[in-house]
PDB file of C-alpha atoms in Angstrom:
ATOM      1  CA  UNK A   1      92.793 -26.412 -91.539  1.00 42.00           C
ATOM      2  CA  UNK A   2      91.478 -22.871 -91.656  1.00 40.00           C
ATOM      3  CA  UNK A   3      87.750 -22.188 -91.708  1.00 41.00           C
ATOM      4  CA  UNK A   4      86.746 -19.511 -94.199  1.00 38.00           C
ATOM      5  CA  UNK A   5      84.087 -16.853 -94.343  1.00 36.00           C
ATOM      6  CA  UNK A   6      82.577 -15.181 -97.319  1.00 34.00           C
ATOM      7  CA  UNK A   7      83.338 -11.493 -96.821  1.00 35.00           C
ATOM      8  CA  UNK A   8      81.325  -8.799 -98.546  1.00 35.00           C
ATOM      9  CA  UNK A   9      78.379 -10.925 -99.670  1.00 33.00           C
ATOM     10  CA  UNK A  10      77.253 -12.260 -96.313  1.00 34.00           C
ATOM     11  CA  UNK A  11      79.103  -9.732 -94.124  1.00 37.00           C
ATOM     12  CA  UNK A  12      82.372 -10.047 -92.224  1.00 39.00           C
ATOM     13  CA  UNK A  13      82.252 -12.448 -89.326  1.00 41.00           C
ATOM     14  CA  UNK A  14      79.133 -14.363 -90.413  1.00 38.00           C
ATOM     15  CA  UNK A  15      79.084 -18.116 -90.767  1.00 35.00           C
ATOM     16  CA  UNK A  16      76.920 -19.520 -93.518  1.00 35.00           C
ATOM     17  CA  UNK A  17      75.332 -22.611 -92.054  1.00 37.00           C
ATOM     18  CA  UNK A  18      75.174 -26.035 -93.604  1.00 35.00           C
ATOM     19  CA  UNK A  19      76.891 -24.986 -96.809  1.00 37.00           C
ATOM     20  CA  UNK A  20      80.197 -24.357 -94.982  1.00 33.00           C
ATOM     21  CA  UNK A  21      83.371 -25.326 -96.803  1.00 36.00           C
ATOM     22  CA  UNK A  22      86.752 -25.790 -95.109  1.00 37.00           C
ATOM     23  CA  UNK A  23      90.070 -24.810 -96.740  1.00 40.00           C
ATOM     24  CA  UNK A  24      93.637 -25.971 -96.264  1.00 36.00           C
ATOM     25  CA  UNK A  25      96.342 -23.386 -95.645  1.00 35.00           C
ATOM     26  CA  UNK A  26      98.079 -24.125 -98.934  1.00 39.00           C
ATOM     27  CA  UNK A  27      95.057 -22.979-100.981  1.00 36.00           C
ATOM     28  CA  UNK A  28      95.236 -19.462-102.410  1.00 38.00           C
ATOM     29  CA  UNK A  29      91.667 -18.526-101.457  1.00 39.00           C
ATOM     30  CA  UNK A  30      88.509 -20.036-100.049  1.00 40.00           C
ATOM     31  CA  UNK A  31      84.836 -19.251-100.025  1.00 36.00           C
ATOM     32  CA  UNK A  32      81.934 -20.222 -97.814  1.00 37.00           C
ATOM     33  CA  UNK A  33      78.480 -20.207 -99.342  1.00 37.00           C
ATOM     34  CA  UNK A  34      75.025 -21.471 -98.547  1.00 37.00           C
ATOM     35  CA  UNK A  35      74.100 -23.725-101.440  1.00 35.00           C
ATOM     36  CA  UNK A  36      70.536 -23.977-102.705  1.00 39.00           C
ATOM     37  CA  UNK A  37      69.806 -26.168-105.715  1.00 40.00           C
ATOM     38  CA  UNK A  38      73.477 -25.956-106.678  1.00 39.00           C
ATOM     39  CA  UNK A  39      73.511 -22.128-106.837  1.00 40.00           C
ATOM     40  CA  UNK A  40      74.732 -19.497-104.362  1.00 48.00           C
ATOM     41  CA  UNK A  41      71.904 -17.629-102.667  1.00 63.00           C
ATOM     42  CA  UNK A  42      72.346 -13.881-103.120  1.00 72.00           C
ATOM     43  CA  UNK A  43      71.447 -11.472-100.340  1.00 85.00           C
ATOM     44  CA  UNK A  44      68.056  -9.821-100.718  1.00 82.00           C
ATOM     45  CA  UNK A  45      67.136  -6.146-100.396  1.00 83.00           C
ATOM     46  CA  UNK A  46      64.198  -3.957-101.329  1.00 70.00           C
ATOM     47  CA  UNK A  47      63.366  -2.100-104.518  1.00 69.00           C
ATOM     48  CA  UNK A  48      60.423  -0.043-103.402  1.00 71.00           C
ATOM     49  CA  UNK A  49      57.949  -2.569-101.977  1.00 74.00           C
ATOM     50  CA  UNK A  50      59.478  -5.402-104.009  1.00 74.00           C
ATOM     51  CA  UNK A  51      62.154  -7.773-102.674  1.00 71.00           C
ATOM     52  CA  UNK A  52      65.033  -8.294-105.104  1.00 72.00           C
ATOM     53  CA  UNK A  53      68.655  -9.394-105.020  1.00 83.00           C
ATOM     54  CA  UNK A  54      71.253  -6.705-104.352  1.00 78.00           C
ATOM     55  CA  UNK A  55      72.621  -6.894-107.891  1.00 76.00           C
ATOM     56  CA  UNK A  56      69.092  -6.593-109.293  1.00 77.00           C
ATOM     57  CA  UNK A  57      68.441  -3.463-107.242  1.00 79.00           C
ATOM     58  CA  UNK A  58      71.569  -1.751-108.551  1.00 81.00           C
ATOM     59  CA  UNK A  59      70.515  -2.470-112.129  1.00 82.00           C
ATOM     60  CA  UNK A  60      66.890  -1.477-111.559  1.00 78.00           C
ATOM     61  CA  UNK A  61      67.769   1.833-109.873  1.00 82.00           C
ATOM     62  CA  UNK A  62      70.175   2.655-112.694  1.00 81.00           C
ATOM     63  CA  UNK A  63      67.421   2.054-115.258  1.00 80.00           C
ATOM     64  CA  UNK A  64      64.954   4.192-113.293  1.00 81.00           C
ATOM     65  CA  UNK A  65      67.202   7.242-113.346  1.00 83.00           C
ATOM     66  CA  UNK A  66      68.294   6.612-116.914  1.00 81.00           C
ATOM     67  CA  UNK A  67      64.622   6.655-117.876  1.00 82.00           C
ATOM     68  CA  UNK A  68      63.695   9.771-115.892  1.00 83.00           C
ATOM     69  CA  UNK A  69      66.843  11.837-116.535  1.00 86.00           C
ATOM     70  CA  UNK A  70      65.419  14.006-119.327  1.00 85.00           C
ATOM     71  CA  UNK A  71      62.287  14.878-117.379  1.00 84.00           C
ATOM     72  CA  UNK A  72      63.816  14.802-113.894  1.00 85.00           C
ATOM     73  CA  UNK A  73      63.733  18.546-113.198  1.00 86.00           C
ATOM     74  CA  UNK A  74      60.290  19.031-114.723  1.00 88.00           C
ATOM     75  CA  UNK A  75      58.909  16.174-112.641  1.00 87.00           C
ATOM     76  CA  UNK A  76      60.504  17.561-109.470  1.00 89.00           C
ATOM     77  CA  UNK A  77      58.579  20.795-109.999  1.00 90.00           C
ATOM     78  CA  UNK A  78      55.361  18.937-110.807  1.00 89.00           C
ATOM     79  CA  UNK A  79      55.556  16.439-107.934  1.00 90.00           C
ATOM     80  CA  UNK A  80      56.509  18.956-105.241  1.00 91.00           C
ATOM     81  CA  UNK A  81      54.609  21.946-106.698  1.00 89.00           C
ATOM     82  CA  UNK A  82      57.996  23.669-106.856  1.00 92.00           C
ATOM     83  CA  UNK A  83      58.668  23.301-103.124  1.00 95.00           C
ATOM     84  CA  UNK A  84      61.793  21.203-103.769  1.00 95.00           C
ATOM     85  CA  UNK A  85      63.503  24.471-104.719  1.00 95.00           C
ATOM     86  CA  UNK A  86      62.844  25.882-101.240  1.00 96.00           C
ATOM     87  CA  UNK A  87      64.121  22.677 -99.610  1.00 97.00           C
ATOM     88  CA  UNK A  88      67.363  22.870-101.582  1.00 97.00           C
ATOM     89  CA  UNK A  89      67.752  26.571-100.754  1.00 97.00           C
ATOM     90  CA  UNK A  90      67.341  25.678 -97.071  1.00 97.00           C
ATOM     91  CA  UNK A  91      70.110  23.084 -97.398  1.00 98.00           C
ATOM     92  CA  UNK A  92      72.512  25.680 -98.796  1.00 97.00           C
ATOM     93  CA  UNK A  93      71.627  28.204 -96.073  1.00 96.00           C
ATOM     94  CA  UNK A  94      72.346  25.587 -93.435  1.00 97.00           C
ATOM     95  CA  UNK A  95      75.672  24.858 -95.129  1.00 97.00           C
ATOM     96  CA  UNK A  96      76.550  28.557 -95.229  1.00 95.00           C
ATOM     97  CA  UNK A  97      79.731  27.920 -97.265  1.00 95.00           C
ATOM     98  CA  UNK A  98      82.656  30.333 -97.312  1.00 91.00           C
ATOM     99  CA  UNK A  99      84.869  31.215-100.299  1.00 89.00           C
ATOM    100  CA  UNK A 100      87.363  28.439-100.860  1.00 92.00           C
ATOM    101  CA  UNK A 101      84.969  25.665 -99.824  1.00 95.00           C
ATOM    102  CA  UNK A 102      85.415  22.347-101.658  1.00 97.00           C
ATOM    103  CA  UNK A 103      82.052  20.618-102.088  1.00 98.00           C
ATOM    104  CA  UNK A 104      81.314  17.042-103.098  1.00 98.00           C
ATOM    105  CA  UNK A 105      77.687  16.622-104.175  1.00 98.00           C
ATOM    106  CA  UNK A 106      76.868  12.920-104.494  1.00 98.00           C
ATOM    107  CA  UNK A 107      73.931  11.685-106.581  1.00 95.00           C
ATOM    108  CA  UNK A 108      73.682  15.269-107.804  1.00 92.00           C
ATOM    109  CA  UNK A 109      73.655  14.596-111.526  1.00 88.00           C
ATOM    110  CA  UNK A 110      71.430  17.466-112.643  1.00 91.00           C
ATOM    111  CA  UNK A 111      73.503  20.003-110.709  1.00 95.00           C
ATOM    112  CA  UNK A 112      70.814  21.670-108.583  1.00 95.00           C
ATOM    113  CA  UNK A 113      72.828  21.675-105.347  1.00 97.00           C
ATOM    114  CA  UNK A 114      76.116  22.607-107.009  1.00 96.00           C
ATOM    115  CA  UNK A 115      74.542  25.542-108.872  1.00 96.00           C
ATOM    116  CA  UNK A 116      72.980  26.860-105.669  1.00 96.00           C
ATOM    117  CA  UNK A 117      76.313  26.444-103.894  1.00 96.00           C
ATOM    118  CA  UNK A 118      78.083  28.577-106.498  1.00 94.00           C
ATOM    119  CA  UNK A 119      75.321  31.206-106.486  1.00 94.00           C
ATOM    120  CA  UNK A 120      75.467  31.466-102.700  1.00 94.00           C
ATOM    121  CA  UNK A 121      79.243  31.995-102.722  1.00 92.00           C
ATOM    122  CA  UNK A 122      78.998  34.654-105.423  1.00 88.00           C
ATOM    123  CA  UNK A 123      76.321  36.491-103.451  1.00 88.00           C
ATOM    124  CA  UNK A 124      78.396  36.326-100.266  1.00 84.00           C
ATOM    125  CA  UNK A 125      81.412  37.690-102.115  1.00 75.00           C
ATOM    126  CA  UNK A 126      79.393  40.564-103.598  1.00 77.00           C
ATOM    127  CA  UNK A 127      77.982  41.506-100.197  1.00 75.00           C
ATOM    128  CA  UNK A 128      81.425  41.525 -98.601  1.00 71.00           C
ATOM    129  CA  UNK A 129      82.800  43.698-101.393  1.00 67.00           C
ATOM    130  CA  UNK A 130      79.917  46.186-101.076  1.00 70.00           C
ATOM    131  CA  UNK A 131      80.356  46.413 -97.322  1.00 67.00           C
ATOM    132  CA  UNK A 132      84.067  47.069 -97.781  1.00 64.00           C
ATOM    133  CA  UNK A 133      83.383  49.918-100.231  1.00 59.00           C
ATOM    134  CA  UNK A 134      80.630  51.414 -98.068  1.00 65.00           C
ATOM    135  CA  UNK A 135      82.872  51.386 -95.012  1.00 65.00           C
ATOM    136  CA  UNK A 136      85.070  53.921 -96.801  1.00 63.00           C
ATOM    137  CA  UNK A 137      83.032  57.139 -96.933  1.00 62.00           C
ATOM    138  CA  UNK A 138      85.129  58.602 -99.746  1.00 63.00           C
ATOM    139  CA  UNK A 139      86.342  55.743-101.949  1.00 64.00           C
ATOM    140  CA  UNK A 140      88.883  56.552-104.617  1.00 65.00           C
ATOM    141  CA  UNK A 141      88.356  55.731-108.264  1.00 64.00           C
ATOM    142  CA  UNK A 142      90.915  52.944-107.844  1.00 63.00           C
ATOM    143  CA  UNK A 143      88.921  51.407-105.002  1.00 60.00           C
ATOM    144  CA  UNK A 144      85.733  51.567-107.057  1.00 56.00           C
ATOM    145  CA  UNK A 145      87.557  50.011-110.010  1.00 58.00           C
ATOM    146  CA  UNK A 146      88.927  47.257-107.773  1.00 60.00           C
ATOM    147  CA  UNK A 147      85.392  46.560-106.508  1.00 57.00           C
ATOM    148  CA  UNK A 148      84.051  45.903-109.999  1.00 55.00           C
ATOM    149  CA  UNK A 149      87.118  43.860-110.857  1.00 58.00           C
ATOM    150  CA  UNK A 150      86.380  41.663-107.854  1.00 57.00           C
ATOM    151  CA  UNK A 151      82.818  41.134-109.085  1.00 53.00           C
ATOM    152  CA  UNK A 152      84.176  39.677-112.306  1.00 54.00           C
ATOM    153  CA  UNK A 153      86.358  37.125-110.580  1.00 53.00           C
ATOM    154  CA  UNK A 154      85.527  33.555-111.489  1.00 51.00           C
ATOM    155  CA  UNK A 155      84.655  30.866-108.992  1.00 49.00           C
ATOM    156  CA  UNK A 156      88.069  29.265-109.497  1.00 50.00           C
ATOM    157  CA  UNK A 157      89.716  32.604-108.642  1.00 49.00           C
ATOM    158  CA  UNK A 158      87.778  32.567-105.363  1.00 61.00           C
ATOM    159  CA  UNK A 159      89.085  29.069-104.670  1.00 78.00           C
ATOM    160  CA  UNK A 160      85.654  27.417-104.505  1.00 88.00           C
ATOM    161  CA  UNK A 161      84.921  24.157-106.252  1.00 94.00           C
ATOM    162  CA  UNK A 162      81.999  21.762-106.550  1.00 97.00           C
ATOM    163  CA  UNK A 163      82.418  18.175-107.710  1.00 97.00           C
ATOM    164  CA  UNK A 164      79.182  16.550-108.876  1.00 97.00           C
ATOM    165  CA  UNK A 165      79.396  12.769-108.596  1.00 97.00           C
ATOM    166  CA  UNK A 166      76.686  10.456-109.909  1.00 96.00           C
ATOM    167  CA  UNK A 167      76.626   6.796-110.891  1.00 94.00           C
ATOM    168  CA  UNK A 168      74.256   7.538-113.762  1.00 93.00           C
ATOM    169  CA  UNK A 169      75.822   8.973-116.909  1.00 93.00           C
ATOM    170  CA  UNK A 170      72.479  10.155-118.281  1.00 92.00           C
ATOM    171  CA  UNK A 171      71.846  12.298-115.203  1.00 93.00           C
ATOM    172  CA  UNK A 172      75.305  13.856-115.537  1.00 95.00           C
ATOM    173  CA  UNK A 173      74.636  14.641-119.202  1.00 94.00           C
ATOM    174  CA  UNK A 174      71.528  16.575-118.176  1.00 93.00           C
ATOM    175  CA  UNK A 175      73.511  18.457-115.531  1.00 94.00           C
ATOM    176  CA  UNK A 176      76.286  19.403-117.936  1.00 95.00           C
ATOM    177  CA  UNK A 177      73.780  20.751-120.469  1.00 93.00           C
ATOM    178  CA  UNK A 178      72.121  22.823-117.749  1.00 94.00           C
ATOM    179  CA  UNK A 179      75.509  24.192-116.656  1.00 95.00           C
ATOM    180  CA  UNK A 180      76.213  25.352-120.208  1.00 94.00           C
ATOM    181  CA  UNK A 181      72.780  26.914-120.604  1.00 93.00           C
ATOM    182  CA  UNK A 182      73.010  28.727-117.247  1.00 92.00           C
ATOM    183  CA  UNK A 183      76.628  29.791-117.862  1.00 92.00           C
ATOM    184  CA  UNK A 184      78.239  27.857-115.004  1.00 90.00           C
ATOM    185  CA  UNK A 185      81.604  27.546-116.701  1.00 81.00           C
ATOM    186  CA  UNK A 186      84.045  27.671-113.769  1.00 87.00           C
ATOM    187  CA  UNK A 187      84.549  25.687-110.599  1.00 92.00           C
ATOM    188  CA  UNK A 188      82.482  22.610-111.507  1.00 95.00           C
ATOM    189  CA  UNK A 189      83.644  19.035-112.150  1.00 95.00           C
ATOM    190  CA  UNK A 190      81.479  16.115-113.251  1.00 96.00           C
ATOM    191  CA  UNK A 191      82.500  12.612-112.174  1.00 96.00           C
ATOM    192  CA  UNK A 192      80.920   9.216-112.764  1.00 96.00           C
ATOM    193  CA  UNK A 193      81.147   7.358-109.476  1.00 96.00           C
ATOM    194  CA  UNK A 194      79.383   5.004-107.087  1.00 95.00           C
ATOM    195  CA  UNK A 195      78.397   6.529-103.732  1.00 97.00           C
ATOM    196  CA  UNK A 196      79.302   3.232-102.052  1.00 96.00           C
ATOM    197  CA  UNK A 197      82.869   3.333-103.387  1.00 97.00           C
ATOM    198  CA  UNK A 198      83.840   6.906-104.226  1.00 97.00           C
ATOM    199  CA  UNK A 199      86.747   7.532-106.637  1.00 97.00           C
ATOM    200  CA  UNK A 200      88.358  10.168-104.373  1.00 97.00           C
ATOM    201  CA  UNK A 201      91.222  10.273-101.893  1.00 97.00           C
ATOM    202  CA  UNK A 202      90.761  10.490 -98.134  1.00 98.00           C
ATOM    203  CA  UNK A 203      90.296  13.863 -96.405  1.00 98.00           C
ATOM    204  CA  UNK A 204      89.634  15.778 -99.630  1.00 97.00           C
ATOM    205  CA  UNK A 205      86.415  17.810 -99.230  1.00 98.00           C
ATOM    206  CA  UNK A 206      85.078  20.435 -96.824  1.00 98.00           C
ATOM    207  CA  UNK A 207      81.412  19.562 -97.365  1.00 98.00           C
ATOM    208  CA  UNK A 208      79.630  16.430 -98.591  1.00 98.00           C
ATOM    209  CA  UNK A 209      76.018  16.705 -99.737  1.00 98.00           C
ATOM    210  CA  UNK A 210      73.510  14.160-100.988  1.00 98.00           C
ATOM    211  CA  UNK A 211      70.008  15.356-101.878  1.00 97.00           C
ATOM    212  CA  UNK A 212      67.220  12.859-102.568  1.00 95.00           C
ATOM    213  CA  UNK A 213      69.730  10.184-103.512  1.00 93.00           C
ATOM    214  CA  UNK A 214      70.774   8.139-100.504  1.00 96.00           C
ATOM    215  CA  UNK A 215      67.485   6.238-100.260  1.00 93.00           C
ATOM    216  CA  UNK A 216      68.196   4.672-103.661  1.00 91.00           C
ATOM    217  CA  UNK A 217      71.499   3.011-102.763  1.00 93.00           C
ATOM    218  CA  UNK A 218      71.851  -0.647-101.840  1.00 92.00           C
ATOM    219  CA  UNK A 219      73.969  -0.159 -98.693  1.00 94.00           C
ATOM    220  CA  UNK A 220      73.301   3.111 -96.852  1.00 96.00           C
ATOM    221  CA  UNK A 221      75.982   2.308 -94.280  1.00 97.00           C
ATOM    222  CA  UNK A 222      78.625   2.018 -97.016  1.00 97.00           C
ATOM    223  CA  UNK A 223      77.636   5.412 -98.392  1.00 98.00           C
ATOM    224  CA  UNK A 224      77.946   7.031 -94.960  1.00 98.00           C
ATOM    225  CA  UNK A 225      81.354   5.436 -94.392  1.00 98.00           C
ATOM    226  CA  UNK A 226      82.555   6.759 -97.741  1.00 98.00           C
ATOM    227  CA  UNK A 227      81.223  10.222 -96.902  1.00 98.00           C
ATOM    228  CA  UNK A 228      83.207  10.161 -93.672  1.00 98.00           C
ATOM    229  CA  UNK A 229      86.345   8.975 -95.470  1.00 98.00           C
ATOM    230  CA  UNK A 230      86.472  11.688 -98.142  1.00 98.00           C
ATOM    231  CA  UNK A 231      85.688  14.583 -95.782  1.00 98.00           C
ATOM    232  CA  UNK A 232      88.509  16.554 -94.223  1.00 98.00           C
ATOM    233  CA  UNK A 233      88.699  16.689 -90.404  1.00 97.00           C
ATOM    234  CA  UNK A 234      86.166  19.361 -89.487  1.00 97.00           C
ATOM    235  CA  UNK A 235      84.231  18.640 -92.687  1.00 98.00           C
ATOM    236  CA  UNK A 236      80.453  18.524 -92.737  1.00 98.00           C
ATOM    237  CA  UNK A 237      77.985  15.916 -93.966  1.00 98.00           C
ATOM    238  CA  UNK A 238      74.588  17.195 -95.142  1.00 98.00           C
ATOM    239  CA  UNK A 239      71.776  14.993 -96.404  1.00 98.00           C
ATOM    240  CA  UNK A 240      68.445  16.245 -97.741  1.00 97.00           C
ATOM    241  CA  UNK A 241      65.998  13.379 -97.972  1.00 97.00           C
ATOM    242  CA  UNK A 242      62.330  12.505 -97.721  1.00 95.00           C
ATOM    243  CA  UNK A 243      61.407  11.442 -94.215  1.00 96.00           C
ATOM    244  CA  UNK A 244      58.495  10.635 -91.907  1.00 95.00           C
ATOM    245  CA  UNK A 245      55.678  13.176 -91.740  1.00 96.00           C
ATOM    246  CA  UNK A 246      55.008  14.261 -88.171  1.00 89.00           C
ATOM    247  CA  UNK A 247      51.397  15.440 -88.457  1.00 93.00           C
ATOM    248  CA  UNK A 248      48.931  12.504 -88.850  1.00 93.00           C
ATOM    249  CA  UNK A 249      46.454  14.512 -90.926  1.00 94.00           C
ATOM    250  CA  UNK A 250      49.155  15.762 -93.285  1.00 94.00           C
ATOM    251  CA  UNK A 251      50.563  12.231 -93.391  1.00 94.00           C
ATOM    252  CA  UNK A 252      47.264  10.809 -94.701  1.00 94.00           C
ATOM    253  CA  UNK A 253      46.943  13.536 -97.316  1.00 95.00           C
ATOM    254  CA  UNK A 254      50.586  13.047 -98.299  1.00 93.00           C
ATOM    255  CA  UNK A 255      50.079   9.291 -98.755  1.00 94.00           C
ATOM    256  CA  UNK A 256      47.002   9.895-100.892  1.00 94.00           C
ATOM    257  CA  UNK A 257      48.859  12.395-103.076  1.00 93.00           C
ATOM    258  CA  UNK A 258      51.970  10.210-103.320  1.00 93.00           C
ATOM    259  CA  UNK A 259      50.299   6.994-104.410  1.00 92.00           C
ATOM    260  CA  UNK A 260      47.350   8.354-106.386  1.00 92.00           C
ATOM    261  CA  UNK A 261      48.773  11.463-108.073  1.00 93.00           C
ATOM    262  CA  UNK A 262      52.554  11.177-108.503  1.00 91.00           C
ATOM    263  CA  UNK A 263      52.541   7.993-110.655  1.00 91.00           C
ATOM    264  CA  UNK A 264      49.862   9.591-112.832  1.00 92.00           C
ATOM    265  CA  UNK A 265      52.050  12.679-113.273  1.00 89.00           C
ATOM    266  CA  UNK A 266      54.915  10.377-114.178  1.00 87.00           C
ATOM    267  CA  UNK A 267      52.807   8.757-116.871  1.00 89.00           C
ATOM    268  CA  UNK A 268      51.452  12.040-118.261  1.00 89.00           C
ATOM    269  CA  UNK A 269      54.707  14.028-118.225  1.00 87.00           C
ATOM    270  CA  UNK A 270      57.389  11.371-118.615  1.00 83.00           C
ATOM    271  CA  UNK A 271      55.387   8.408-119.981  1.00 84.00           C
ATOM    272  CA  UNK A 272      56.799   6.357-117.107  1.00 82.00           C
ATOM    273  CA  UNK A 273      54.372   5.202-114.409  1.00 85.00           C
ATOM    274  CA  UNK A 274      56.608   2.454-112.971  1.00 87.00           C
ATOM    275  CA  UNK A 275      59.642   4.619-112.243  1.00 85.00           C
ATOM    276  CA  UNK A 276      57.625   7.118-110.250  1.00 87.00           C
ATOM    277  CA  UNK A 277      55.723   4.365-108.472  1.00 90.00           C
ATOM    278  CA  UNK A 278      59.130   3.069-107.341  1.00 88.00           C
ATOM    279  CA  UNK A 279      60.269   6.531-106.227  1.00 89.00           C
ATOM    280  CA  UNK A 280      57.161   6.887-104.049  1.00 91.00           C
ATOM    281  CA  UNK A 281      57.663   3.434-102.554  1.00 91.00           C
ATOM    282  CA  UNK A 282      61.364   4.076-101.910  1.00 92.00           C
ATOM    283  CA  UNK A 283      60.439   7.050 -99.728  1.00 93.00           C
ATOM    284  CA  UNK A 284      58.321   4.789 -97.498  1.00 92.00           C
ATOM    285  CA  UNK A 285      61.173   2.284 -97.136  1.00 91.00           C
ATOM    286  CA  UNK A 286      63.721   4.885 -96.038  1.00 94.00           C
ATOM    287  CA  UNK A 287      64.514   5.058 -92.290  1.00 95.00           C
ATOM    288  CA  UNK A 288      62.733   7.732 -90.250  1.00 96.00           C
ATOM    289  CA  UNK A 289      64.539  10.724 -88.781  1.00 97.00           C
ATOM    290  CA  UNK A 290      65.751   9.103 -85.562  1.00 97.00           C
ATOM    291  CA  UNK A 291      66.822   5.846 -87.190  1.00 97.00           C
ATOM    292  CA  UNK A 292      68.798   7.614 -89.906  1.00 98.00           C
ATOM    293  CA  UNK A 293      70.379   9.903 -87.305  1.00 98.00           C
ATOM    294  CA  UNK A 294      71.636   6.776 -85.539  1.00 98.00           C
ATOM    295  CA  UNK A 295      73.118   5.465 -88.786  1.00 98.00           C
ATOM    296  CA  UNK A 296      74.987   8.748 -89.349  1.00 98.00           C
ATOM    297  CA  UNK A 297      76.364   8.552 -85.806  1.00 98.00           C
ATOM    298  CA  UNK A 298      77.396   4.926 -86.327  1.00 98.00           C
ATOM    299  CA  UNK A 299      79.449   6.039 -89.328  1.00 98.00           C
ATOM    300  CA  UNK A 300      81.563   8.180 -86.985  1.00 98.00           C
ATOM    301  CA  UNK A 301      80.008  11.633 -87.326  1.00 98.00           C
ATOM    302  CA  UNK A 302      79.629  13.964 -84.350  1.00 97.00           C
ATOM    303  CA  UNK A 303      77.076  16.615 -83.462  1.00 97.00           C
ATOM    304  CA  UNK A 304      74.519  14.800 -85.588  1.00 98.00           C
ATOM    305  CA  UNK A 305      71.149  16.484 -85.823  1.00 98.00           C
ATOM    306  CA  UNK A 306      68.248  16.923 -88.218  1.00 98.00           C
ATOM    307  CA  UNK A 307      65.816  19.669 -89.132  1.00 97.00           C
ATOM    308  CA  UNK A 308      62.351  18.805 -90.416  1.00 97.00           C
ATOM    309  CA  UNK A 309      60.994  20.804 -93.334  1.00 97.00           C
ATOM    310  CA  UNK A 310      57.317  20.942 -94.347  1.00 95.00           C
ATOM    311  CA  UNK A 311      56.143  18.907 -91.335  1.00 95.00           C
ATOM    312  CA  UNK A 312      58.808  16.270 -91.874  1.00 96.00           C
ATOM    313  CA  UNK A 313      58.023  15.485 -95.506  1.00 96.00           C
ATOM    314  CA  UNK A 314      61.754  16.063 -95.875  1.00 97.00           C
ATOM    315  CA  UNK A 315      64.551  16.477 -93.352  1.00 97.00           C
ATOM    316  CA  UNK A 316      68.075  17.871 -93.500  1.00 98.00           C
ATOM    317  CA  UNK A 317      70.539  15.705 -91.574  1.00 98.00           C
ATOM    318  CA  UNK A 318      73.869  17.183 -90.516  1.00 98.00           C
ATOM    319  CA  UNK A 319      77.029  15.798 -88.948  1.00 98.00           C
ATOM    320  CA  UNK A 320      80.717  16.670 -88.603  1.00 98.00           C
ATOM    321  CA  UNK A 321      83.903  14.687 -89.023  1.00 98.00           C
ATOM    322  CA  UNK A 322      86.162  15.548 -86.076  1.00 94.00           C
TER     323      UNK A 322
END
């Protein structure tokens, strides 16, 4: 007889105690479960400071972001006093993408990272074109005409592309509306997908980004493995996430602001105290800088490092697939 394990729910290679079942070889499949009152016991995880089953967390997180989608950008400005814009700009500068870069932005439903990515590439292209014209002391009319023609090239002509992937359809709807309003018509794709099981082929992207999203997933290790899988050899992983504040005085002030002010803002602006209470709690449950760095390394990335921003309120983690 062959002893069986329950893979996926309890983890490969784990026995499940007194509720162990044994299967014969002629059975098509077998399962091992720990039985409690006649029902399988589901693995627990955290939803903020609350302990819930893994399936419950997935549903609860989905509802949170469905509820906050319409006010997400407004609340980001209110909660961070606009500083989130500087953090995202810093992420793009660290990326320093070149024309032709293929970006996958995960949990990026409202498009903030993708829009900045496209803007950065356009600016780089304009600077290169100006330098080329200036290097010729006496440009011809044809060269000047070619310069302006280059400025009108679309992002797809430059070979750059950003794919925004988010599990939440409501967040993607907000992002698409913003793209139309801001005239981002080329080079963007919007995909509904789970960060733990991405709907993309192996070795497809040059850069993978996730900004303020990875702390909300059920299995961080699965997300990191998927990031590694879809990146090309030489590709870069970049994660912008809340982290552990380094200065004890700032840490106390930050805790006071987080727990006493942010939920109130959520109630006043978005009529949703509970969602923003969860978001504050989820920050405190996320691994600190060194622990998360170790997780990124365990996923297979090399040259893993992090840069603290605003005394460690957030950190940018970086790693390469070699």
